[in-house]
Amino acid sequence: MIDSPLLKHVQGYINGRWVGAQSGQTLAVINPATGETLSPVPLMGQAETRHAVEAAQASRIQPASIEQRKQWLNQIADLHIEHQKELGRIITLENGKPWKEAQAEAAYAAGFYRYCAAHIEKLKPRRLQEQPKNHTWTVHHRPAGVVGLITPWNFPLAMIAKKLSAALAADCPSVIKPAEKTPLSMIALFSLIDQIGLPAGKVNLVMGHADQIGQVLCEHPAVRVISFTGSTRVGKLLIAATAPHIKKLSLELGGNAPFIVFDDADFDHAADHLIQNKFRGAGQTCVCTNRVYVQQSAAEAFTKKVVSRVKTLKVGNGMEEGVGIGPLIDRGAFDKVKGYVDGALSRGATRVAGQAPAAPQGGCFFPPTVLRGVTDEMPCTREEIFGPVVPIIEFDEEKDIIQRANATEYGLAAYVFTADLKRADRVVGMLQFGHVGLNTGTGPTPEAPFGGMKQSGFGREGGHEGLFEFTESQTIAYG
Ligand code: ADP
């Protein structure tokens, strides 16, 4: 069982109070490195969610000033840093990622609150310079209403930071639903937020039956925006369920990131960045490289560099010193990743790093694996692997690679490595991905907008664009 000063209440949080499930039922949170139960958490459903939405709606009668919101955002950022180690430990225990990486996530999360605080003045009303129709005109960025924030398990603190920072900046009260596998980090965050004295109802936490909670968020008229990060499957359900109610959605869904290496690239640099990008969260992030395309003449040399680096990676319990890759989140994830590797091997690919994974006992550890001779038709290329597997695919010409990289329904992240900046311009301009790393494998940052094209979703988090996600423009003409 987990014991933490940040988990004195392992409950939901509605209208400024810690609450359990009305049914008294609970759900177990499991440590993916050991298979042990960390804690039961309340299994909530429609009734609790309705209560949370109503509390959030009621809190709207007391709008907060920009100065007040800025102060709250900075306080939340400070608390992330002050409790970075313990927040990181809770993330590691329920998600599995290495403790160091989990602490970096807490700092990254703090960055979103800090950024929104620093740029909140952008939400002040503006007066038009023109005076059309002989009137004065002003534009106000009003809070859209109650917002539903639904997050996945792969970044238990960062994903809520992207959403909650912008919601608080816009003065929207929220009803937050963490993933079933990682609610403890969210509860810990709420124990910190509880200290800063937000008005009751401003932030609410429910957890449990995802479909029931989702249904209330989609149907309740007070909920005006739903911001969701997760699978394309659930994203489509939310689009359908909100259609009759005309709600704004912000969706960050699946990805299938190509990592393109031209033969003039710096191979050491590209290999270093591939490792950092690919093995973050054991390959379970939506911006993790899914397909590595290497120009034919470079394939041998680049593969060698990747393989030598992969062989140094240590897999294990994320709480242990020196571990770079933790377990996969659960047995389902393990079987899926194994299926992609087996599928590629049976269709002619070769495993050049890693070995056949041992059947999980306690934790679902998967050896970092490199496959060569992969083709565009294999399932590991067409679908999101979400595991520590690097499929290497060869290409010949620039024009081919643009078309092949774009040949996916997803459009979240892509990476291009080349020394020829003219070529880089040509290629990047044609890539249909919301985030492109040029000679870098870096992912998003609080200062820049991030989001998908095509079936990777719509809406942006981070940057000025993200700051406006939960606002509605109201125009006033003064007669
Ligand atoms: P993953 O495959 O990464 O677990 P999901 O899309 O299943 O992604 O989950 C992401 C988040 O969406 C989680 O918080 C999950 O509980 C939630 N979720 C799952 N199904 C629904 C649903 N029908 N309505 C609302 N949220 C849902």
Short mmCIF file of C-alpha atoms and ligand atoms in Angstrom, two decimals:
data_model
loop_
_atom_site.label_atom_id
_atom_site.label_comp_id
_atom_site.label_asym_id
_atom_site.label_seq_id
_atom_site.Cartn_x
_atom_site.Cartn_y
_atom_site.Cartn_z
CA MET A 1 0.00 0.00 0.00
CA ILE A 2 1.16 3.51 -0.72
CA ASP A 3 1.89 5.85 2.13
CA SER A 4 2.34 9.52 1.29
CA PRO A 5 1.84 12.87 3.03
CA LEU A 6 0.05 13.96 -0.15
CA LEU A 7 -2.44 11.09 0.06
CA LYS A 8 -4.10 11.69 3.41
CA HIS A 9 -7.45 11.64 1.64
CA VAL A 10 -7.72 9.05 -1.12
CA GLN A 11 -11.01 10.40 -2.36
CA GLY A 12 -12.72 12.56 -4.92
CA TYR A 13 -13.06 16.30 -4.36
CA ILE A 14 -16.37 18.06 -4.93
CA ASN A 15 -17.40 21.57 -3.91
CA GLY A 16 -14.28 22.03 -1.80
CA ARG A 17 -14.71 18.76 0.13
CA TRP A 18 -13.16 15.32 -0.01
CA VAL A 19 -15.83 12.76 -0.90
CA GLY A 20 -16.08 9.03 -1.55
CA ALA A 21 -18.29 7.15 -3.98
CA GLN A 22 -21.98 7.18 -3.03
CA SER A 23 -22.06 3.41 -3.50
CA GLY A 24 -19.04 2.96 -1.24
CA GLN A 25 -17.43 0.93 -4.04
CA THR A 26 -13.75 1.23 -4.85
CA LEU A 27 -11.28 0.41 -7.60
CA ALA A 28 -7.73 -0.81 -6.95
CA VAL A 29 -4.73 1.13 -8.25
CA ILE A 30 -1.89 -1.23 -9.15
CA ASN A 31 1.87 -0.66 -9.21
CA PRO A 32 2.80 -1.76 -12.76
CA ALA A 33 6.36 -2.64 -11.67
CA THR A 34 5.27 -5.15 -9.03
CA GLY A 35 1.61 -5.94 -9.57
CA GLU A 36 0.90 -4.89 -5.98
CA THR A 37 -2.15 -2.88 -4.99
CA LEU A 38 -1.21 0.69 -4.05
CA SER A 39 -4.59 1.84 -2.84
CA PRO A 40 -8.31 1.55 -3.42
CA VAL A 41 -9.91 4.70 -4.88
CA PRO A 42 -13.62 5.57 -5.03
CA LEU A 43 -15.59 4.17 -7.95
CA MET A 44 -17.81 7.11 -8.81
CA GLY A 45 -20.40 7.47 -11.53
CA GLN A 46 -23.20 9.70 -12.79
CA ALA A 47 -24.54 10.98 -9.47
CA GLU A 48 -21.18 12.24 -8.22
CA THR A 49 -20.37 13.76 -11.60
CA ARG A 50 -23.67 15.62 -11.70
CA HIS A 51 -23.00 16.91 -8.20
CA ALA A 52 -19.54 18.08 -9.30
CA VAL A 53 -20.89 19.84 -12.41
CA GLU A 54 -23.53 21.61 -10.32
CA ALA A 55 -20.96 22.72 -7.74
CA ALA A 56 -18.77 23.99 -10.57
CA GLN A 57 -21.67 25.85 -12.15
CA ALA A 58 -22.64 27.42 -8.81
CA SER A 59 -19.10 28.73 -8.34
CA ARG A 60 -19.49 30.87 -11.47
CA ILE A 61 -21.44 33.57 -9.63
CA GLN A 62 -18.16 34.73 -8.12
CA PRO A 63 -15.80 35.56 -10.99
CA ALA A 64 -12.10 35.85 -10.11
CA SER A 65 -9.99 38.80 -11.22
CA ILE A 66 -7.05 38.31 -13.56
CA GLU A 67 -4.72 39.17 -10.66
CA GLN A 68 -6.30 36.54 -8.45
CA ARG A 69 -6.07 33.87 -11.16
CA LYS A 70 -2.47 34.72 -11.78
CA GLN A 71 -1.71 34.26 -8.11
CA TRP A 72 -3.42 30.85 -8.01
CA LEU A 73 -1.53 29.69 -11.10
CA ASN A 74 1.80 30.71 -9.62
CA GLN A 75 0.95 29.06 -6.31
CA ILE A 76 0.13 25.78 -8.05
CA ALA A 77 3.38 25.97 -10.02
CA ASP A 78 5.32 26.60 -6.79
CA LEU A 79 3.66 23.63 -5.09
CA HIS A 80 4.69 21.33 -7.95
CA ILE A 81 8.30 22.32 -7.44
CA GLU A 82 8.17 22.22 -3.64
CA HIS A 83 6.73 18.68 -3.75
CA GLN A 84 8.46 17.57 -6.93
CA LYS A 85 10.11 14.51 -5.39
CA GLU A 86 6.99 13.18 -3.73
CA LEU A 87 4.77 13.91 -6.72
CA GLY A 88 7.37 12.10 -8.85
CA ARG A 89 7.37 9.13 -6.49
CA ILE A 90 3.59 8.79 -6.71
CA ILE A 91 3.75 8.99 -10.52
CA THR A 92 6.43 6.29 -10.59
CA LEU A 93 4.51 4.02 -8.26
CA GLU A 94 1.30 4.10 -10.27
CA ASN A 95 2.60 4.69 -13.82
CA GLY A 96 5.96 2.92 -13.75
CA LYS A 97 8.18 5.56 -15.38
CA PRO A 98 11.61 6.11 -13.75
CA TRP A 99 11.54 8.42 -10.73
CA LYS A 100 13.86 10.95 -12.33
CA GLU A 101 11.63 11.12 -15.39
CA ALA A 102 8.58 11.43 -13.13
CA GLN A 103 10.16 14.36 -11.27
CA ALA A 104 10.88 15.99 -14.61
CA GLU A 105 7.19 15.56 -15.42
CA ALA A 106 6.24 17.46 -12.25
CA ALA A 107 8.55 20.32 -13.29
CA TYR A 108 7.18 20.25 -16.84
CA ALA A 109 3.63 20.39 -15.43
CA ALA A 110 4.58 23.41 -13.30
CA GLY A 111 5.69 25.14 -16.49
CA PHE A 112 2.14 25.24 -17.86
CA TYR A 113 0.74 26.99 -14.78
CA ARG A 114 3.70 29.36 -14.81
CA TYR A 115 3.27 30.13 -18.50
CA CYS A 116 -0.45 30.87 -18.17
CA ALA A 117 0.27 33.13 -15.19
CA ALA A 118 2.91 35.02 -17.16
CA HIS A 119 0.69 35.54 -20.22
CA ILE A 120 -2.72 35.92 -18.63
CA GLU A 121 -2.85 39.60 -19.61
CA LYS A 122 -3.60 38.39 -23.15
CA LEU A 123 -7.07 37.53 -21.87
CA LYS A 124 -7.85 41.15 -21.04
CA PRO A 125 -10.47 42.79 -23.26
CA ARG A 126 -9.32 44.72 -26.31
CA ARG A 127 -10.78 47.80 -27.89
CA LEU A 128 -10.88 47.89 -31.69
CA GLN A 129 -8.86 50.65 -33.30
CA GLU A 130 -11.49 51.06 -35.97
CA GLN A 131 -14.92 52.52 -35.17
CA PRO A 132 -17.20 50.70 -37.63
CA LYS A 133 -20.79 52.01 -37.86
CA ASN A 134 -19.66 54.91 -35.78
CA HIS A 135 -19.62 52.73 -32.68
CA THR A 136 -16.89 51.79 -30.21
CA TRP A 137 -16.24 48.05 -30.13
CA THR A 138 -14.63 45.86 -27.50
CA VAL A 139 -13.83 42.15 -27.50
CA HIS A 140 -13.94 40.19 -24.21
CA HIS A 141 -12.60 36.71 -23.60
CA ARG A 142 -15.31 35.28 -21.37
CA PRO A 143 -15.03 31.98 -19.51
CA ALA A 144 -16.84 29.39 -21.63
CA GLY A 145 -18.52 27.76 -18.59
CA VAL A 146 -17.91 24.55 -16.71
CA VAL A 147 -15.24 22.46 -18.41
CA GLY A 148 -14.73 18.70 -18.29
CA LEU A 149 -11.08 17.65 -18.29
CA ILE A 150 -10.35 13.98 -19.04
CA THR A 151 -6.78 12.75 -18.85
CA PRO A 152 -4.83 9.57 -19.70
CA TRP A 153 -2.41 7.54 -17.58
CA ASN A 154 0.84 8.23 -19.43
CA PHE A 155 1.43 11.72 -17.96
CA PRO A 156 -0.68 11.80 -14.81
CA LEU A 157 0.37 15.37 -13.89
CA ALA A 158 1.44 16.96 -17.17
CA MET A 159 -1.77 16.26 -19.05
CA ILE A 160 -3.93 17.87 -16.39
CA ALA A 161 -1.48 20.79 -16.17
CA LYS A 162 -2.00 21.56 -19.87
CA LYS A 163 -5.75 21.72 -19.38
CA LEU A 164 -6.23 23.04 -15.85
CA SER A 165 -3.75 25.89 -16.27
CA ALA A 166 -5.72 27.27 -19.23
CA ALA A 167 -9.07 26.60 -17.53
CA LEU A 168 -8.04 28.50 -14.40
CA ALA A 169 -6.57 31.31 -16.50
CA ALA A 170 -9.90 31.62 -18.31
CA ASP A 171 -11.76 31.45 -14.96
CA CYS A 172 -13.62 28.28 -15.92
CA PRO A 173 -14.54 25.89 -13.10
CA SER A 174 -13.63 22.32 -13.93
CA VAL A 175 -14.68 18.74 -13.35
CA ILE A 176 -11.63 16.57 -13.72
CA LYS A 177 -11.49 12.86 -14.46
CA PRO A 178 -8.10 11.09 -14.29
CA ALA A 179 -7.43 7.72 -15.87
CA GLU A 180 -8.43 4.69 -13.80
CA LYS A 181 -4.83 3.48 -13.66
CA THR A 182 -3.29 6.70 -12.33
CA PRO A 183 -5.71 8.63 -10.11
CA LEU A 184 -3.29 8.93 -7.16
CA SER A 185 -1.12 11.63 -8.75
CA MET A 186 -4.29 13.65 -9.37
CA ILE A 187 -5.46 13.16 -5.78
CA ALA A 188 -2.01 14.31 -4.60
CA LEU A 189 -2.31 17.38 -6.82
CA PHE A 190 -5.72 18.13 -5.31
CA SER A 191 -4.28 17.84 -1.80
CA LEU A 192 -1.89 20.64 -2.82
CA ILE A 193 -4.52 22.72 -4.59
CA ASP A 194 -6.70 22.34 -1.48
CA GLN A 195 -4.10 24.43 0.39
CA ILE A 196 -4.41 27.54 -1.77
CA GLY A 197 -8.02 28.35 -0.92
CA LEU A 198 -9.77 28.26 -4.26
CA PRO A 199 -13.51 29.00 -3.96
CA ALA A 200 -15.59 25.83 -3.45
CA GLY A 201 -16.56 24.27 -6.77
CA LYS A 202 -13.75 25.89 -8.78
CA VAL A 203 -11.98 22.54 -9.23
CA ASN A 204 -13.65 19.16 -8.74
CA LEU A 205 -12.31 15.64 -9.00
CA VAL A 206 -14.30 12.55 -9.89
CA MET A 207 -13.01 9.10 -10.82
CA GLY A 208 -14.38 5.69 -11.54
CA HIS A 209 -16.79 4.59 -14.28
CA ALA A 210 -15.38 6.38 -17.33
CA ASP A 211 -18.47 5.89 -19.49
CA GLN A 212 -20.86 7.21 -16.82
CA ILE A 213 -18.69 10.21 -15.96
CA GLY A 214 -18.19 10.88 -19.67
CA GLN A 215 -21.91 10.70 -20.33
CA VAL A 216 -22.74 13.36 -17.73
CA LEU A 217 -19.97 15.63 -18.99
CA CYS A 218 -21.21 15.24 -22.56
CA GLU A 219 -24.89 15.76 -21.77
CA HIS A 220 -25.06 18.24 -18.89
CA PRO A 221 -25.95 21.67 -20.30
CA ALA A 222 -23.64 23.53 -17.89
CA VAL A 223 -20.55 21.80 -19.33
CA ARG A 224 -19.48 23.92 -22.29
CA VAL A 225 -16.06 22.49 -23.18
CA ILE A 226 -14.60 19.02 -22.89
CA SER A 227 -10.86 18.73 -23.16
CA PHE A 228 -9.72 15.16 -23.64
CA THR A 229 -6.38 13.44 -24.14
CA GLY A 230 -6.52 9.75 -24.95
CA SER A 231 -7.37 7.30 -27.66
CA THR A 232 -8.91 8.18 -31.01
CA ARG A 233 -11.60 5.60 -30.22
CA VAL A 234 -12.82 7.51 -27.13
CA GLY A 235 -12.32 10.85 -28.92
CA LYS A 236 -14.81 9.72 -31.55
CA LEU A 237 -17.28 8.65 -28.84
CA LEU A 238 -17.05 12.12 -27.29
CA ILE A 239 -17.62 13.82 -30.64
CA ALA A 240 -20.75 11.71 -31.20
CA ALA A 241 -22.05 12.14 -27.63
CA THR A 242 -21.63 15.93 -27.62
CA ALA A 243 -22.99 16.48 -31.15
CA PRO A 244 -26.63 16.86 -30.05
CA HIS A 245 -25.55 19.39 -27.41
CA ILE A 246 -23.14 21.46 -29.56
CA LYS A 247 -20.17 21.60 -27.19
CA LYS A 248 -16.69 22.74 -27.84
CA LEU A 249 -14.15 19.93 -27.79
CA SER A 250 -10.41 19.97 -27.54
CA LEU A 251 -9.04 16.54 -28.44
CA GLU A 252 -5.50 15.26 -28.32
CA LEU A 253 -5.69 11.73 -29.66
CA GLY A 254 -3.40 9.03 -31.01
CA GLY A 255 -0.26 9.50 -33.07
CA ASN A 256 1.96 7.60 -35.47
CA ALA A 257 5.12 9.69 -35.50
CA PRO A 258 7.62 9.21 -38.32
CA PHE A 259 11.32 9.88 -37.56
CA ILE A 260 13.01 10.57 -40.90
CA VAL A 261 16.79 10.35 -41.24
CA PHE A 262 18.35 11.55 -44.51
CA ASP A 263 21.81 10.30 -45.49
CA ASP A 264 23.41 13.72 -44.85
CA ALA A 265 22.22 13.84 -41.22
CA ASP A 266 24.54 13.69 -38.22
CA PHE A 267 23.87 10.06 -37.28
CA ASP A 268 25.18 10.27 -33.72
CA HIS A 269 23.00 13.27 -33.04
CA ALA A 270 19.97 11.63 -34.67
CA ALA A 271 20.53 8.37 -32.75
CA ASP A 272 20.84 10.23 -29.42
CA HIS A 273 17.60 12.07 -30.08
CA LEU A 274 15.83 8.92 -31.19
CA ILE A 275 16.73 7.20 -27.93
CA GLN A 276 15.54 10.14 -25.81
CA ASN A 277 12.36 10.45 -27.80
CA LYS A 278 11.48 6.82 -28.26
CA PHE A 279 12.07 5.42 -24.78
CA ARG A 280 10.46 8.16 -22.74
CA GLY A 281 7.72 6.53 -20.67
CA ALA A 282 8.85 3.15 -22.07
CA GLY A 283 7.61 4.29 -25.48
CA GLN A 284 4.14 5.05 -24.12
CA THR A 285 3.73 8.69 -25.16
CA CYS A 286 1.75 10.05 -28.08
CA VAL A 287 4.80 11.89 -29.45
CA CYS A 288 7.09 8.86 -29.27
CA THR A 289 8.54 7.88 -32.62
CA ASN A 290 6.53 5.05 -34.12
CA ARG A 291 8.31 4.56 -37.46
CA VAL A 292 11.96 5.27 -38.20
CA TYR A 293 12.56 5.97 -41.91
CA VAL A 294 16.23 5.92 -42.87
CA GLN A 295 17.56 6.69 -46.33
CA GLN A 296 18.85 3.45 -47.85
CA SER A 297 22.53 4.39 -48.06
CA ALA A 298 22.50 5.38 -44.38
CA ALA A 299 20.51 2.47 -43.00
CA GLU A 300 23.41 0.24 -42.01
CA ALA A 301 25.45 2.94 -40.29
CA PHE A 302 22.48 4.53 -38.52
CA THR A 303 21.08 1.20 -37.32
CA LYS A 304 24.44 0.31 -35.76
CA LYS A 305 24.45 3.56 -33.79
CA VAL A 306 20.92 3.00 -32.56
CA VAL A 307 21.61 -0.63 -31.59
CA SER A 308 24.76 0.23 -29.60
CA ARG A 309 22.81 2.83 -27.62
CA VAL A 310 19.79 0.59 -27.04
CA LYS A 311 22.04 -2.09 -25.56
CA THR A 312 23.02 0.26 -22.74
CA LEU A 313 19.45 0.90 -21.59
CA LYS A 314 18.45 -0.56 -18.27
CA VAL A 315 14.93 -1.87 -17.77
CA GLY A 316 13.46 -2.29 -14.30
CA ASN A 317 11.47 -0.84 -11.42
CA GLY A 318 11.44 2.93 -11.89
CA MET A 319 12.23 3.49 -8.21
CA GLU A 320 15.63 1.85 -8.65
CA GLU A 321 18.68 3.99 -9.37
CA GLY A 322 19.93 3.85 -12.96
CA VAL A 323 16.76 2.41 -14.48
CA GLY A 324 15.94 4.17 -17.77
CA ILE A 325 12.89 2.18 -18.80
CA GLY A 326 10.10 1.09 -16.49
CA PRO A 327 7.38 -1.50 -17.08
CA LEU A 328 4.54 -1.19 -19.55
CA ILE A 329 1.31 -0.06 -17.90
CA ASP A 330 -0.36 -3.48 -17.83
CA ARG A 331 -0.61 -6.95 -19.32
CA GLY A 332 -2.84 -5.73 -22.15
CA ALA A 333 -0.16 -3.25 -23.23
CA PHE A 334 2.51 -5.95 -23.00
CA ASP A 335 0.55 -8.39 -25.18
CA LYS A 336 -0.16 -5.67 -27.74
CA VAL A 337 3.50 -4.63 -28.06
CA LYS A 338 4.59 -8.27 -28.24
CA GLY A 339 2.02 -8.79 -31.00
CA TYR A 340 3.56 -5.96 -33.05
CA VAL A 341 7.05 -7.43 -32.70
CA ASP A 342 5.93 -11.00 -33.46
CA GLY A 343 3.87 -9.74 -36.40
CA ALA A 344 6.87 -7.93 -37.89
CA LEU A 345 9.20 -10.92 -37.34
CA SER A 346 6.77 -13.31 -38.99
CA ARG A 347 6.55 -11.01 -42.02
CA GLY A 348 10.30 -10.89 -42.57
CA ALA A 349 11.71 -8.24 -40.20
CA THR A 350 14.83 -9.04 -38.14
CA ARG A 351 15.36 -8.29 -34.45
CA VAL A 352 18.75 -6.54 -34.19
CA ALA A 353 18.48 -5.49 -30.54
CA GLY A 354 16.45 -6.89 -27.66
CA GLN A 355 15.26 -10.42 -27.07
CA ALA A 356 11.93 -12.19 -26.90
CA PRO A 357 10.28 -10.82 -23.73
CA ALA A 358 9.85 -13.12 -20.75
CA ALA A 359 6.26 -13.77 -19.65
CA PRO A 360 5.40 -11.05 -17.12
CA GLN A 361 5.62 -11.90 -13.43
CA GLY A 362 4.51 -8.97 -11.35
CA GLY A 363 5.69 -6.20 -13.66
CA CYS A 364 5.21 -6.18 -17.44
CA PHE A 365 8.77 -5.37 -18.51
CA PHE A 366 9.51 -5.28 -22.22
CA PRO A 367 13.09 -5.32 -23.53
CA PRO A 368 13.96 -2.34 -25.73
CA THR A 369 13.88 -3.76 -29.23
CA VAL A 370 15.14 -2.67 -32.65
CA LEU A 371 13.70 -4.25 -35.79
CA ARG A 372 15.19 -3.99 -39.27
CA GLY A 373 13.59 -4.82 -42.59
CA VAL A 374 10.25 -3.38 -41.50
CA THR A 375 7.81 -2.31 -44.23
CA ASP A 376 4.94 0.15 -44.44
CA GLU A 377 2.40 -2.66 -44.53
CA MET A 378 3.29 -4.19 -41.17
CA PRO A 379 0.94 -3.49 -38.23
CA CYS A 380 3.80 -1.95 -36.21
CA THR A 381 4.08 0.76 -38.87
CA ARG A 382 0.39 1.35 -39.42
CA GLU A 383 -0.71 1.41 -35.78
CA GLU A 384 0.59 3.10 -32.64
CA ILE A 385 2.99 0.65 -30.90
CA PHE A 386 3.06 2.43 -27.51
CA GLY A 387 6.07 0.44 -26.36
CA PRO A 388 9.89 0.38 -26.49
CA VAL A 389 10.21 -0.90 -30.04
CA VAL A 390 12.09 0.84 -32.87
CA PRO A 391 11.02 -0.34 -36.34
CA ILE A 392 13.56 0.68 -38.99
CA ILE A 393 12.21 1.14 -42.50
CA GLU A 394 14.27 2.18 -45.52
CA PHE A 395 13.41 4.79 -48.12
CA ASP A 396 15.04 6.02 -51.28
CA GLU A 397 13.83 9.44 -52.40
CA GLU A 398 12.64 12.63 -50.79
CA LYS A 399 9.33 12.74 -52.64
CA ASP A 400 8.53 9.18 -51.58
CA ILE A 401 9.19 9.80 -47.95
CA ILE A 402 6.82 12.74 -47.68
CA GLN A 403 4.00 10.66 -49.06
CA ARG A 404 4.88 7.66 -46.88
CA ALA A 405 5.19 9.71 -43.72
CA ASN A 406 1.77 11.26 -44.37
CA ALA A 407 0.15 7.92 -45.19
CA THR A 408 -1.53 7.60 -41.79
CA GLU A 409 -4.82 8.85 -40.39
CA TYR A 410 -2.82 10.48 -37.59
CA GLY A 411 -1.01 13.82 -37.60
CA LEU A 412 0.48 14.58 -34.20
CA ALA A 413 4.30 14.59 -34.27
CA ALA A 414 7.06 14.02 -36.83
CA TYR A 415 10.85 14.37 -36.75
CA VAL A 416 13.24 15.13 -39.61
CA PHE A 417 17.04 14.88 -39.54
CA THR A 418 19.08 16.38 -42.37
CA ALA A 419 21.97 18.79 -42.84
CA ASP A 420 20.28 20.38 -45.87
CA LEU A 421 18.05 23.15 -44.57
CA LYS A 422 16.48 23.79 -47.96
CA ARG A 423 15.39 20.21 -48.10
CA ALA A 424 14.19 20.46 -44.50
CA ASP A 425 11.95 23.38 -45.47
CA ARG A 426 10.51 21.48 -48.41
CA VAL A 427 9.83 18.33 -46.43
CA VAL A 428 8.52 19.94 -43.23
CA GLY A 429 6.13 22.17 -45.19
CA MET A 430 4.52 19.09 -46.70
CA LEU A 431 4.22 17.08 -43.48
CA GLN A 432 0.71 16.96 -42.03
CA PHE A 433 1.69 16.88 -38.37
CA GLY A 434 1.00 19.48 -35.68
CA HIS A 435 4.46 19.18 -34.11
CA VAL A 436 7.66 18.77 -36.12
CA GLY A 437 11.14 18.36 -34.65
CA LEU A 438 13.81 19.43 -37.13
CA ASN A 439 17.12 17.86 -36.13
CA THR A 440 15.64 17.30 -32.69
CA GLY A 441 13.44 14.67 -31.10
CA THR A 442 12.07 17.06 -28.55
CA GLY A 443 8.36 17.05 -27.72
CA PRO A 444 6.02 19.84 -26.61
CA THR A 445 6.78 22.70 -24.22
CA PRO A 446 4.46 25.05 -22.27
CA GLU A 447 5.47 28.06 -24.40
CA ALA A 448 4.38 26.62 -27.77
CA PRO A 449 1.01 25.40 -29.03
CA PHE A 450 0.76 21.64 -29.36
CA GLY A 451 -1.94 19.51 -30.93
CA GLY A 452 -2.83 17.26 -33.80
CA MET A 453 -3.99 17.34 -37.36
CA LYS A 454 -6.30 14.77 -38.98
CA GLN A 455 -7.46 12.03 -36.58
CA SER A 456 -4.95 13.11 -33.94
CA GLY A 457 -7.58 15.65 -32.96
CA PHE A 458 -8.06 19.41 -32.81
CA GLY A 459 -7.50 22.25 -30.41
CA ARG A 460 -4.16 23.33 -28.99
CA GLU A 461 -2.51 23.17 -25.58
CA GLY A 462 0.35 25.44 -24.57
CA GLY A 463 1.38 28.78 -26.06
CA HIS A 464 -1.00 31.67 -26.68
CA GLU A 465 -3.31 29.38 -28.64
CA GLY A 466 -3.75 27.12 -25.61
CA LEU A 467 -4.54 30.07 -23.38
CA PHE A 468 -7.73 30.74 -25.36
CA GLU A 469 -8.99 27.12 -25.41
CA PHE A 470 -11.60 27.70 -22.68
CA THR A 471 -12.69 31.22 -23.57
CA GLU A 472 -15.52 32.50 -25.73
CA SER A 473 -15.16 35.85 -27.45
CA GLN A 474 -17.90 38.28 -26.68
CA THR A 475 -18.07 41.41 -28.82
CA ILE A 476 -19.73 44.55 -27.50
CA ALA A 477 -20.78 47.39 -29.79
CA TYR A 478 -21.36 50.61 -27.86
CA GLY A 479 -24.27 52.57 -29.29
P1 ADP B 1 -5.86 4.74 -23.23
O1 ADP B 1 -6.08 3.73 -24.30
O2 ADP B 1 -4.64 5.53 -23.32
O3 ADP B 1 -6.17 4.24 -21.85
P2 ADP B 1 -8.44 5.98 -23.30
O4 ADP B 1 -8.94 6.83 -24.40
O5 ADP B 1 -9.12 4.67 -23.08
O6 ADP B 1 -6.91 5.85 -23.58
O7 ADP B 1 -8.47 6.74 -21.92
C1 ADP B 1 -8.16 8.11 -21.75
C2 ADP B 1 -9.09 8.70 -20.74
O8 ADP B 1 -10.41 8.61 -21.24
C3 ADP B 1 -9.12 7.97 -19.39
O9 ADP B 1 -9.30 8.90 -18.35
C4 ADP B 1 -10.34 7.09 -19.53
O10 ADP B 1 -10.90 6.72 -18.29
C5 ADP B 1 -11.25 8.02 -20.27
N1 ADP B 1 -12.39 7.36 -20.94
C6 ADP B 1 -12.47 6.09 -21.41
N2 ADP B 1 -13.69 5.87 -21.93
C7 ADP B 1 -14.40 7.01 -21.79
C8 ADP B 1 -15.72 7.42 -22.14
N3 ADP B 1 -16.58 6.61 -22.73
N4 ADP B 1 -16.09 8.70 -21.85
C9 ADP B 1 -15.24 9.54 -21.24
N5 ADP B 1 -13.98 9.22 -20.90
C10 ADP B 1 -13.57 7.97 -21.16
#
